[in-house]
């Protein structure tokens, strides 16, 4: 599987505050990467660095195998972006947006845009600035899906959607990624969305990647174990992903429950639990 | 760039029509009250009114976050800056064409005649507007699009100062010995000097804006 996006050792700081520290992960073709982290963990900053909206300090970002997005303008045709707010010209209607984007994108597909506007039940003659958050997200997603992009970068794109709209959006994203050579990186706080559509999980905490793994592997092999100090010393260090202390006991996330010493009981994990565990402090 | 300019026009389409009507009103009033003595001033006033929506468009883009989103579209930062400058230039030209049209219609019913002095007025107006835009754009990209109202106010003063300095300076220099031999005419040659200075200011501003915008983070 080729990588649509490759991020290697990405670093960014504002003054003394390091906001991204050696961030590395890939978005392979055919994958939906769930990018998880608390507010301020570095998700949006990572996306901004990928899109060259901010200047990275070090590290490399390759999109479709190429660096320097601002000079490889044609690559941007292949990238659909949705930020956590509408970010479209607020004074324009959907009708006008269609006319604008047909002039901006060589690959603009007006029929696909019309189809998405219809299924998302969006009003064509209302200014997008007056849209609710849910409607704003839907029109932003419709735009991102209407120029034959191969990579979608979605920052909290499912936030603010009602359950039925979320279903529709997730279905569309699922259909998108089935197309040849397409992939998605999706940040979200809604773990059910990630659990439903992601193929890979990347968790970021305080600017550092704490987990980068295929989702199926996580649910198949990863486990939580509660251990005392003596049991902890018996544990193979290579399988320890993270640990937290609760009084005299440690809760440890291990990457291979098969390698646990006998007698230690592995607990099954949920998306919510793993997210909370890896995005918390310690 | 076509798409970006179209976006800007779409954003202020209705507002610009309103401001054009206001501009026509101002032109008619100034021509009737002051007459042809203040042709340049009247033209500059009309242009200032007509370019006002340009800053509104930039502000709307910034407030809606489109100024960040636009960089995810298949355009370079250079193209974004170029689109603003071209858009501004087009609006200035619309303002001048509008004023000259009003002047022409007004001339049919009054004693104001259209002669060579009109070219000087037009070039002075172009100098004033390109200077104003030339000051505003780099400041907007440096201080933030949201502060465009304050920047507009600030640049009005600087524009008046620079234009008057250029006007007085050019008129002074063409009468100095080294240039006297060229026998430069105030009505024929000086307008070209104004145009050259306008282009120089606008280009310098463009290069400055581009340098600022390339470093800008969103």
Coordinates of C-alpha atoms in Angstrom, one line a residue:
Chain A
X1 CA 0.0 0.0 0.0
X2 CA 1.5 3.4 -1.0
X3 CA 1.3 6.3 1.4
X4 CA -0.8 9.3 0.5
X5 CA 0.6 11.2 3.4
X6 CA 3.9 10.6 5.2
X7 CA 4.8 12.6 8.3
X8 CA 8.2 12.1 9.8
X9 CA 9.6 13.7 12.9
X10 CA 7.5 16.8 12.6
X11 CA 8.3 19.4 15.2
X12 CA 6.7 22.8 15.9
X13 CA 6.9 25.2 18.8
X14 CA 5.5 28.6 19.6
X15 CA 8.1 30.4 21.7
X16 CA 9.2 28.0 24.4
X17 CA 6.2 25.8 24.1
X18 CA 6.7 22.7 22.0
X19 CA 3.4 21.8 20.4
X20 CA 4.5 19.0 18.1
X21 CA 7.4 16.7 19.0
X22 CA 8.6 14.1 16.6
X23 CA 5.2 13.5 15.2
X24 CA 5.3 10.6 12.7
X25 CA 2.6 8.7 11.0
X26 CA 1.4 7.7 7.5
X27 CA -1.9 7.6 5.7
X28 CA -1.8 4.7 3.4
X29 CA -4.0 4.4 0.3
X30 CA -7.3 2.8 1.3
X31 CA -6.9 3.7 5.0
X32 CA -9.0 5.9 7.2
X33 CA -6.7 7.1 10.0
X34 CA -8.5 8.2 13.1
X35 CA -6.4 11.0 14.7
X36 CA -7.3 11.3 18.3
X37 CA -6.3 13.7 21.0
X38 CA -7.6 16.1 23.6
X39 CA -8.1 19.8 22.8
X40 CA -4.7 21.4 22.3
X41 CA -3.0 18.0 21.9
X42 CA -1.7 19.0 18.5
X43 CA -4.2 17.6 16.0
X44 CA -5.1 20.9 14.2
X45 CA -1.4 22.0 14.4
X46 CA -0.4 18.8 12.6
X47 CA -3.0 19.4 9.9
X48 CA -1.9 23.0 9.5
X49 CA 1.8 21.9 9.2
X50 CA 0.8 19.3 6.6
X51 CA -1.1 21.9 4.6
X52 CA 1.7 24.5 5.1
X53 CA -0.5 26.9 6.8
X54 CA 2.2 27.1 9.5
X55 CA 5.9 26.7 9.1
X56 CA 7.3 23.5 10.6
X57 CA 10.5 23.7 12.5
X58 CA 11.9 20.3 11.4
X59 CA 10.7 17.0 10.0
X60 CA 9.3 16.1 6.7
X61 CA 5.8 16.0 5.2
X62 CA 5.3 14.2 2.0
X63 CA 2.0 14.3 0.1
X64 CA 1.7 11.8 -2.7
X65 CA 5.5 11.3 -2.3
X66 CA 6.3 15.0 -2.7
X67 CA 7.3 17.7 -0.3
X68 CA 6.6 21.4 -0.4
X69 CA 2.9 21.6 -1.1
X70 CA 2.9 25.3 -1.8
X71 CA 5.1 24.8 -4.8
X72 CA 3.3 21.6 -5.9
X73 CA 0.0 23.4 -6.4
X74 CA -1.6 20.7 -8.6
X75 CA -1.3 18.3 -5.6
X76 CA -3.8 20.5 -3.8
X77 CA -6.5 19.4 -6.3
X78 CA -6.1 15.9 -4.8
X79 CA -6.6 17.0 -1.2
X80 CA -10.0 17.8 0.3
X81 CA -9.8 19.7 3.5
X82 CA -12.5 20.3 6.2
X83 CA -11.6 22.4 9.2
X84 CA -13.5 22.4 12.5
X85 CA -15.4 25.5 11.4
X86 CA -17.0 26.4 8.1
X87 CA -14.1 28.5 6.6
X88 CA -16.1 29.1 3.4
X89 CA -16.9 32.6 2.2
X90 CA -19.8 33.4 4.5
X91 CA -21.6 35.8 2.2
X92 CA -22.0 33.2 -0.6
X93 CA -24.8 30.8 -1.2
X94 CA -24.3 27.2 -2.1
X95 CA -25.2 28.1 -5.7
X96 CA -22.5 30.7 -5.7
X97 CA -20.0 28.4 -4.1
X98 CA -20.5 26.0 -7.0
X99 CA -19.7 28.8 -9.4
X100 CA -16.6 29.7 -7.5
X101 CA -15.2 26.3 -7.1
X102 CA -15.7 25.3 -10.8
X103 CA -13.3 28.2 -11.5
X104 CA -10.9 27.1 -8.7
X105 CA -10.6 23.4 -9.2
X106 CA -9.8 21.9 -12.6
X107 CA -11.3 18.6 -11.4
X108 CA -14.5 20.1 -9.9
X109 CA -17.5 17.8 -10.3
X110 CA -20.6 19.9 -10.1
X111 CA -22.9 16.8 -10.4
X112 CA -21.3 15.2 -7.4
X113 CA -21.6 18.5 -5.5
X114 CA -25.3 18.8 -6.4
X115 CA -25.8 15.2 -5.4
X116 CA -24.2 15.8 -2.0
X117 CA -26.1 19.0 -1.4
X118 CA -29.3 17.1 -2.1
X119 CA -28.6 14.1 0.2
X120 CA -27.4 16.5 2.9
X121 CA -30.6 18.5 2.4
X122 CA -28.8 21.8 2.3
X123 CA -30.6 25.0 1.1
X124 CA -29.1 26.3 -2.1
X125 CA -30.0 29.9 -1.8
X126 CA -29.2 30.6 1.8
X127 CA -25.8 32.3 2.7
X128 CA -23.5 29.7 4.2
X129 CA -22.7 32.2 7.0
X130 CA -26.2 31.6 8.4
X131 CA -25.8 27.8 8.5
X132 CA -25.9 25.9 11.7
X133 CA -22.7 24.1 12.7
X134 CA -24.0 20.8 11.4
X135 CA -25.0 22.4 8.0
X136 CA -21.6 24.1 7.8
X137 CA -19.8 20.8 8.3
X138 CA -22.0 19.1 5.7
X139 CA -21.3 21.8 3.0
X140 CA -17.6 21.7 3.8
X141 CA -17.6 18.0 3.4
X142 CA -19.6 18.3 0.2
X143 CA -17.0 20.6 -1.2
X144 CA -14.1 18.4 -0.1
X145 CA -15.8 15.4 -1.8
X146 CA -16.6 17.2 -5.0
X147 CA -13.2 17.8 -6.7
X148 CA -12.0 14.2 -7.1
X149 CA -9.7 14.4 -4.2
X150 CA -7.7 11.4 -3.2
X151 CA -6.8 12.4 0.3
X152 CA -9.3 13.9 2.8
X153 CA -7.9 15.9 5.8
X154 CA -10.9 16.2 8.1
X155 CA -10.5 18.2 11.4
X156 CA -13.4 17.4 13.6
X157 CA -15.6 17.2 10.5
X158 CA -18.3 15.1 12.2
X159 CA -18.7 17.5 15.1
X160 CA -22.1 19.1 15.5
X161 CA -23.8 16.6 13.2
X162 CA -27.1 15.0 14.3
X163 CA -27.1 11.2 14.4
X164 CA -28.7 10.7 11.0
X165 CA -26.5 13.3 9.3
X166 CA -23.5 11.6 10.9
X167 CA -24.6 8.3 9.4
X168 CA -24.9 9.9 6.0
X169 CA -21.5 11.6 6.3
X170 CA -19.8 8.4 7.5
X171 CA -21.3 6.4 4.7
X172 CA -20.0 9.0 2.1
X173 CA -16.6 8.8 3.7
X174 CA -16.7 5.0 3.6
X175 CA -17.7 5.1 -0.1
X176 CA -14.9 7.6 -0.8
X177 CA -12.2 5.5 0.6
X178 CA -13.3 2.4 -1.4
X179 CA -12.2 4.2 -4.5
X180 CA -8.8 3.3 -5.8
X181 CA -5.9 5.3 -4.3
X182 CA -8.0 7.2 -1.7
X183 CA -7.5 7.7 2.0
X184 CA -8.7 9.9 4.9
X185 CA -7.2 11.3 8.0
X186 CA -9.9 12.2 10.4
X187 CA -9.6 13.9 13.8
X188 CA -12.5 13.5 16.0
X189 CA -13.6 13.5 19.7
X190 CA -16.4 11.2 18.8
X191 CA -15.0 7.8 19.5
X192 CA -18.0 6.0 18.0
X193 CA -17.2 7.6 14.6
X194 CA -13.6 6.6 14.8
X195 CA -14.4 3.1 15.9
X196 CA -16.9 2.7 13.1
X197 CA -14.9 3.9 10.1
X198 CA -11.2 4.1 11.0
X199 CA -8.7 1.4 9.9
X200 CA -5.8 2.9 11.7
X201 CA -5.5 4.8 15.0
X202 CA -3.1 7.6 15.8
X203 CA -3.3 9.1 19.3
X204 CA -1.6 12.3 20.1
X205 CA -1.0 13.7 23.6
X206 CA 0.7 17.0 24.3
X207 CA 2.3 17.0 20.9
X208 CA 3.6 13.4 21.0
X209 CA 2.3 10.4 19.3
X210 CA 1.3 7.8 21.9
X211 CA -0.2 5.2 19.6
X212 CA 0.1 4.5 15.9
X213 CA -1.4 1.2 15.0
X214 CA -4.0 -0.6 12.8
X215 CA -7.3 -0.6 14.6
X216 CA -8.0 -4.3 14.1
X217 CA -4.6 -5.1 15.7
X218 CA -5.4 -2.8 18.6
X219 CA -8.6 -4.6 19.4
X220 CA -7.2 -8.0 18.7
X221 CA -3.9 -7.8 20.6
X222 CA -3.9 -4.8 22.9
X223 CA -5.2 -5.1 26.5
X224 CA -5.3 -3.4 29.8
X225 CA -3.9 -5.1 32.9
X226 CA -4.0 -4.1 36.5
X227 CA -0.7 -5.0 38.2
X228 CA 1.0 -4.4 41.5
X229 CA 4.7 -3.3 41.6
X230 CA 6.0 -6.9 41.7
X231 CA 3.9 -8.0 38.7
X232 CA 5.0 -4.9 36.8
X233 CA 8.6 -5.9 37.0
X234 CA 7.7 -9.3 35.4
X235 CA 6.2 -7.7 32.4
X236 CA 8.1 -7.6 29.1
X237 CA 9.0 -4.0 28.7
X238 CA 8.6 -4.2 24.9
X239 CA 4.9 -4.6 25.1
X240 CA 4.2 -1.7 27.5
X241 CA 2.6 1.2 25.7
X242 CA 1.6 3.3 28.7
X243 CA 1.0 2.9 32.4
X244 CA -0.9 4.8 35.1
X245 CA -0.7 4.4 38.8
X246 CA -3.8 4.1 41.0
X247 CA -2.8 3.9 44.6
X248 CA -0.7 0.7 44.9
X249 CA -1.8 -0.6 41.6
X250 CA -0.7 0.2 38.0
X251 CA -3.0 0.0 35.0
X252 CA -0.9 -0.9 32.0
X253 CA -1.8 -0.8 28.3
X254 CA 0.1 -3.7 26.6
X255 CA 0.5 -4.2 22.9
X256 CA 0.3 -8.0 22.9
X257 CA -1.8 -9.8 25.5
X258 CA -0.3 -13.1 24.3
X259 CA 3.0 -12.1 25.8
X260 CA 1.6 -11.5 29.3
X261 CA 3.0 -13.7 32.1
X262 CA 0.7 -16.4 33.2
X263 CA -1.7 -15.5 35.9
X264 CA -2.2 -11.9 34.7
X265 CA -5.7 -11.3 33.5
X266 CA -6.1 -9.1 30.4
X267 CA -9.1 -6.8 30.2
X268 CA -10.8 -6.1 26.9
X269 CA -10.5 -2.6 25.7
X270 CA -12.9 -0.1 24.2
X271 CA -12.2 2.8 21.9
X272 CA -13.3 5.2 24.6
X273 CA -11.0 3.6 27.2
X274 CA -7.9 3.5 25.1
X275 CA -8.5 7.1 24.0
X276 CA -8.9 8.4 27.6
X277 CA -6.0 6.3 28.8
X278 CA -3.6 7.6 26.1
X279 CA -4.7 11.2 26.0
X280 CA -4.5 11.6 29.8
X281 CA -1.5 12.8 31.7
X282 CA 1.4 10.5 32.9
Chain B
X1 CA -6.5 33.4 -9.9
X2 CA -9.7 33.8 -12.0
X3 CA -11.6 31.9 -9.3
X4 CA -10.2 34.0 -6.4
X5 CA -11.1 37.2 -8.2
X6 CA -14.6 35.9 -8.9
X7 CA -14.9 35.0 -5.2
X8 CA -14.0 38.5 -4.2
X9 CA -16.5 40.0 -6.7
X10 CA -19.2 37.6 -5.6
X11 CA -18.6 38.5 -1.9
X12 CA -19.2 42.2 -2.5
X13 CA -21.4 42.1 -5.6
X14 CA -24.4 43.8 -4.1
X15 CA -22.4 46.1 -1.8
X16 CA -20.3 47.4 -4.7
X17 CA -23.4 48.4 -6.6
X18 CA -24.6 50.4 -3.7
X19 CA -21.2 52.1 -3.3
X20 CA -21.2 52.8 -7.0
X21 CA -24.5 54.6 -6.7
X22 CA -23.1 56.6 -3.7
X23 CA -20.0 57.3 -5.9
X24 CA -22.2 58.6 -8.7
X25 CA -24.1 60.8 -6.2
X26 CA -20.8 62.2 -4.8
X27 CA -19.5 62.9 -8.3
X28 CA -22.6 64.7 -9.4
X29 CA -22.7 66.8 -6.2
X30 CA -19.0 67.7 -6.3
X31 CA -19.1 68.6 -10.0
X32 CA -22.2 70.8 -9.4
X33 CA -20.9 72.5 -6.2
X34 CA -17.2 72.8 -6.8
X35 CA -17.1 72.4 -10.6
X36 CA -14.1 71.5 -12.7
X37 CA -11.5 73.1 -10.3
X38 CA -11.5 70.0 -8.1
X39 CA -11.6 67.4 -10.7
X40 CA -8.8 65.3 -9.1
X41 CA -10.3 65.6 -5.6
X42 CA -13.7 64.6 -6.8
X43 CA -12.3 61.6 -8.7
X44 CA -10.3 60.5 -5.7
X45 CA -13.4 60.8 -3.4
X46 CA -15.4 58.7 -5.8
X47 CA -12.6 56.1 -6.0
X48 CA -12.2 56.0 -2.2
X49 CA -15.9 55.3 -1.9
X50 CA -15.9 52.6 -4.5
X51 CA -12.9 50.7 -3.1
X52 CA -14.4 50.6 0.4
X53 CA -16.1 47.2 -0.3
X54 CA -12.7 45.7 -1.2
X55 CA -11.6 46.0 2.5
X56 CA -15.0 44.6 3.5
X57 CA -14.4 41.6 1.3
X58 CA -11.0 41.0 2.9
X59 CA -12.5 41.4 6.4
X60 CA -15.4 39.0 5.6
X61 CA -12.9 36.4 4.3
X62 CA -10.8 36.7 7.5
X63 CA -13.8 36.5 9.8
X64 CA -15.2 33.5 8.1
X65 CA -11.8 31.8 8.1
X66 CA -11.7 31.7 4.3
X67 CA -8.3 33.4 4.3
X68 CA -7.0 30.2 5.8
X69 CA -9.1 27.8 3.7
X70 CA -8.0 29.5 0.5
X71 CA -4.5 28.2 1.0
X72 CA -5.8 24.7 0.8
X73 CA -7.1 25.4 -2.7
X74 CA -4.9 24.7 -5.7
X75 CA -3.3 28.2 -5.6
X76 CA 0.0 29.5 -4.3
X77 CA 0.4 32.2 -1.8
X78 CA 1.7 34.4 -4.6
X79 CA -1.5 33.8 -6.6
X80 CA -3.6 34.8 -3.5
X81 CA -1.7 38.1 -3.2
X82 CA -1.9 38.7 -7.0
X83 CA -5.6 38.2 -6.9
X84 CA -6.1 40.8 -4.2
X85 CA -3.9 43.3 -6.1
X86 CA -5.6 42.6 -9.5
X87 CA -9.1 42.8 -7.8
X88 CA -8.2 46.1 -6.2
X89 CA -6.8 47.5 -9.5
X90 CA -10.0 46.5 -11.3
X91 CA -12.2 48.2 -8.8
X92 CA -10.1 51.4 -9.1
X93 CA -10.5 51.3 -12.8
X94 CA -14.2 50.8 -12.4
X95 CA -14.2 53.9 -10.2
X96 CA -12.4 56.0 -12.7
X97 CA -14.5 54.8 -15.6
X98 CA -17.6 55.6 -13.6
X99 CA -16.4 59.1 -12.7
X100 CA -15.4 59.9 -16.3
X101 CA -18.7 58.7 -17.5
X102 CA -20.5 60.9 -15.0
X103 CA -18.2 63.8 -16.0
X104 CA -19.0 63.2 -19.7
X105 CA -22.8 63.1 -19.1
X106 CA -22.5 66.1 -16.8
X107 CA -20.5 67.9 -19.5
X108 CA -23.4 67.5 -21.9
X109 CA -25.5 69.7 -19.7
X110 CA -22.9 72.1 -18.2
X111 CA -20.0 74.3 -19.1
X112 CA -17.4 71.8 -17.9
X113 CA -15.2 70.8 -20.9
X114 CA -13.2 67.6 -21.1
X115 CA -9.6 68.6 -22.0
X116 CA -6.0 67.6 -21.3
X117 CA -6.4 68.5 -17.6
X118 CA -8.7 65.5 -17.3
X119 CA -5.7 63.2 -18.0
X120 CA -3.8 64.8 -15.2
X121 CA -6.7 64.4 -12.9
X122 CA -7.2 60.7 -13.9
X123 CA -3.5 60.0 -13.3
X124 CA -3.5 61.8 -10.0
X125 CA -6.5 59.7 -9.0
X126 CA -4.7 56.5 -10.1
X127 CA -1.6 57.7 -8.1
X128 CA -3.8 58.3 -5.0
X129 CA -5.6 55.0 -5.2
X130 CA -2.6 52.8 -6.0
X131 CA -0.7 54.5 -3.2
X132 CA -3.6 53.9 -0.8
X133 CA -3.9 50.3 -1.8
X134 CA -0.1 50.1 -1.7
X135 CA -0.1 51.2 1.9
X136 CA -3.2 49.2 3.0
X137 CA -2.3 45.7 1.7
X138 CA 1.0 45.1 3.4
X139 CA -0.4 46.6 6.7
X140 CA -3.5 44.3 6.4
X141 CA -1.3 41.2 5.9
X142 CA 1.0 42.3 8.7
X143 CA -1.5 43.4 11.3
X144 CA -4.4 41.2 10.4
X145 CA -7.4 41.5 8.1
X146 CA -9.7 42.1 11.0
X147 CA -8.1 45.5 11.6
X148 CA -8.8 46.7 8.0
X149 CA -11.0 49.6 9.3
X150 CA -8.3 51.1 11.4
X151 CA -5.7 50.5 8.6
X152 CA -8.0 52.2 6.0
X153 CA -8.3 55.3 8.2
X154 CA -4.5 55.4 8.8
X155 CA -3.7 54.9 5.1
X156 CA -6.0 57.8 4.1
X157 CA -3.7 60.2 5.9
X158 CA -0.5 58.6 4.5
X159 CA -2.0 58.5 1.0
X160 CA -2.8 62.3 1.1
X161 CA 0.7 63.0 2.4
X162 CA 2.5 60.9 -0.3
X163 CA 0.4 62.1 -3.2
X164 CA 0.9 65.7 -2.3
X165 CA 4.6 65.1 -1.8
X166 CA 4.8 63.4 -5.2
X167 CA 2.7 66.2 -6.9
X168 CA 4.7 69.0 -5.4
X169 CA 8.0 67.1 -5.9
X170 CA 7.3 66.3 -9.6
X171 CA 6.2 69.9 -10.4
X172 CA 9.3 71.2 -8.6
X173 CA 11.8 68.8 -10.3
X174 CA 10.6 69.3 -13.9
X175 CA 11.5 73.0 -13.5
X176 CA 15.0 72.3 -12.3
X177 CA 17.9 72.8 -14.7
X178 CA 18.8 69.2 -15.4
X179 CA 15.1 68.5 -16.5
X180 CA 14.4 71.8 -18.0
X181 CA 16.0 70.9 -21.3
X182 CA 13.4 68.1 -21.7
X183 CA 10.7 70.8 -21.7
X184 CA 8.3 68.6 -19.8
X185 CA 4.7 69.7 -20.0
X186 CA 2.5 69.7 -16.8
X187 CA -0.5 68.4 -18.7
X188 CA 1.1 66.0 -21.2
X189 CA 4.2 64.5 -19.6
X190 CA 3.6 64.8 -15.9
X191 CA 0.6 62.4 -16.0
X192 CA 2.9 59.7 -17.3
X193 CA 5.3 60.4 -14.5
X194 CA 2.4 60.0 -12.0
X195 CA 1.5 56.7 -13.7
X196 CA 5.1 55.5 -13.4
X197 CA 5.3 56.4 -9.8
X198 CA 1.9 54.8 -9.1
X199 CA 3.1 51.5 -10.8
X200 CA 6.4 51.7 -8.8
X201 CA 4.6 52.2 -5.5
X202 CA 2.1 49.4 -6.3
X203 CA 4.8 46.9 -7.3
X204 CA 6.9 47.7 -4.2
X205 CA 3.8 47.2 -2.1
X206 CA 3.1 43.9 -3.9
X207 CA 6.6 42.6 -3.2
X208 CA 6.3 43.7 0.4
X209 CA 2.9 42.0 0.8
X210 CA 4.2 38.8 -0.8
X211 CA 7.1 38.7 1.6
X212 CA 4.9 39.2 4.6
X213 CA 2.2 36.8 3.4
X214 CA 4.8 34.0 2.7
X215 CA 5.8 34.1 6.3
X216 CA 2.3 34.4 7.7
X217 CA 0.9 31.5 9.7
X218 CA -2.8 30.7 9.9

